[in-house]
XYZ file of C-alpha atoms in Angstrom:
158
model
C 159.868 168.207 138.013
C 157.506 169.312 140.782
C 159.073 170.774 143.926
C 157.208 171.857 147.032
C 157.099 175.597 147.734
C 158.800 175.219 151.112
C 161.437 172.847 149.694
C 162.308 175.350 146.997
C 162.437 178.214 149.509
C 164.682 176.195 151.840
C 166.999 175.145 149.009
C 167.316 178.717 147.723
C 168.005 179.918 151.274
C 170.717 177.262 151.558
C 172.368 178.551 148.385
C 172.478 182.037 149.837
C 173.913 180.789 153.121
C 176.541 178.825 151.208
C 177.541 182.093 149.505
C 177.795 184.041 152.774
C 174.383 185.728 152.604
C 172.969 184.379 155.857
C 170.984 187.518 156.725
C 169.188 187.438 153.369
C 168.704 183.698 153.138
C 165.206 183.300 154.549
C 163.637 186.321 152.820
C 165.258 185.728 149.450
C 164.671 181.969 149.626
C 160.965 182.723 150.089
C 161.057 185.296 147.258
C 162.742 182.798 144.925
C 160.031 180.194 145.575
C 157.349 182.894 145.216
C 158.728 183.946 141.830
C 158.969 180.367 140.585
C 155.408 179.687 141.770
C 154.247 182.657 139.686
C 156.129 181.448 136.577
C 159.014 183.912 136.906
C 162.668 182.757 136.707
C 163.522 183.006 140.416
C 166.238 180.340 140.409
C 167.783 181.550 137.165
C 168.043 185.106 138.495
C 169.378 183.876 141.827
C 172.173 181.929 140.141
C 172.955 184.842 137.842
C 173.196 187.196 140.826
C 175.414 184.826 142.802
C 177.624 184.079 139.790
C 178.147 187.659 138.614
C 178.092 189.849 141.722
C 181.267 189.871 143.804
C 180.519 189.480 147.505
C 182.100 192.858 148.325
C 179.683 194.622 145.928
C 176.455 193.022 147.184
C 175.589 195.480 149.960
C 176.125 199.058 148.776
C 175.003 202.051 150.791
C 171.487 202.942 149.718
C 170.824 206.653 150.158
C 167.796 208.177 148.456
C 168.543 211.406 146.605
C 166.358 213.944 144.799
C 165.887 211.507 141.904
C 165.010 208.507 144.071
C 167.278 205.572 144.770
C 170.243 204.473 142.640
C 170.674 200.699 142.946
C 174.008 200.837 141.103
C 173.111 197.781 138.969
C 173.448 195.532 142.014
C 171.018 192.623 141.853
C 167.796 193.022 143.807
C 168.509 189.502 145.065
C 170.819 191.259 147.532
C 168.805 194.460 147.960
C 165.083 193.594 147.981
C 164.582 193.317 151.776
C 166.417 196.621 152.358
C 164.438 198.367 149.627
C 161.234 196.944 151.098
C 162.127 198.494 154.480
C 163.085 201.831 152.885
C 159.749 202.074 151.075
C 157.906 201.174 154.288
C 159.764 203.978 156.098
C 159.775 206.667 153.404
C 156.907 205.844 151.068
C 157.141 205.702 147.308
C 160.618 205.684 145.753
C 161.739 205.918 142.157
C 164.395 203.266 141.562
C 167.091 203.534 138.925
C 169.876 201.304 137.661
C 167.826 198.274 138.713
C 169.026 194.736 138.085
C 166.796 191.706 138.701
C 163.880 193.909 139.705
C 161.565 190.886 139.672
C 162.891 190.102 143.162
C 161.004 193.192 144.378
C 157.633 191.836 143.215
C 157.051 189.342 146.070
C 157.886 192.012 148.642
C 155.648 194.628 147.003
C 152.714 192.207 146.835
C 153.220 191.162 150.464
C 153.323 194.823 151.545
C 150.314 195.587 149.336
C 152.132 198.381 147.488
C 152.326 199.199 143.811
C 155.308 198.500 141.592
C 156.230 199.771 138.145
C 157.611 197.443 135.475
C 160.286 195.445 137.360
C 162.147 194.423 134.199
C 162.896 198.056 133.324
C 166.126 199.602 134.605
C 164.086 202.368 136.312
C 160.628 202.300 137.924
C 158.629 203.429 140.955
C 157.914 201.319 144.034
C 155.281 202.334 146.539
C 151.732 203.540 146.616
C 148.664 201.397 147.129
C 147.932 198.050 145.483
C 144.273 197.171 145.066
C 144.521 193.385 144.647
C 146.884 190.430 144.621
C 146.935 189.048 141.078
C 149.172 186.171 142.146
C 147.059 184.661 144.910
C 145.632 181.778 142.853
C 149.046 180.773 141.500
C 150.538 180.783 145.000
C 147.722 178.654 146.429
C 148.088 176.175 143.572
C 151.876 176.051 144.020
C 151.494 175.243 147.711
C 148.975 172.504 146.892
C 150.654 170.821 143.929
C 154.231 172.041 143.872
C 156.191 174.175 141.444
C 157.495 173.004 138.079
C 161.258 173.519 138.183
C 163.776 172.788 135.449
C 165.728 169.628 136.318
C 169.097 171.168 135.432
C 168.462 174.192 137.671
C 167.239 171.966 140.489
C 170.294 169.714 140.173
C 172.536 172.760 140.432
C 170.576 174.090 143.402
C 170.763 170.809 145.291
C 174.169 169.689 144.047
């Protein structure tokens, strides 16, 4: 089924609010819609993060060390905006113990910075990006909607 970009973002934000993540809701709702628009499993990863990460574990202290930043296998659904701010403040960071690293892609593209392979458990974030390879997909998604699995959409809106 086809869902509008803004409808998907709003629905994903609502899921986060329902699970006590009000501060993250708008940014991660947008990131979820962005990922889905670019054919990545934004909703699937969002549900997996919400289902498997206890609320008390979602916001660990993030302190860069000599090796970079240990994300402690906490989903980037809960960390992406903070990591985005850290990279903006400090520059390039090497991330390790990454879970759901795809949620960093929308933020890195928006900030026009480079990103390593976000499905690996360790990669670098930062540096300069020379182009936005997702621009056409995002324009098309805003014009004609995003194909979303009916079962996932039913769960998101149920």
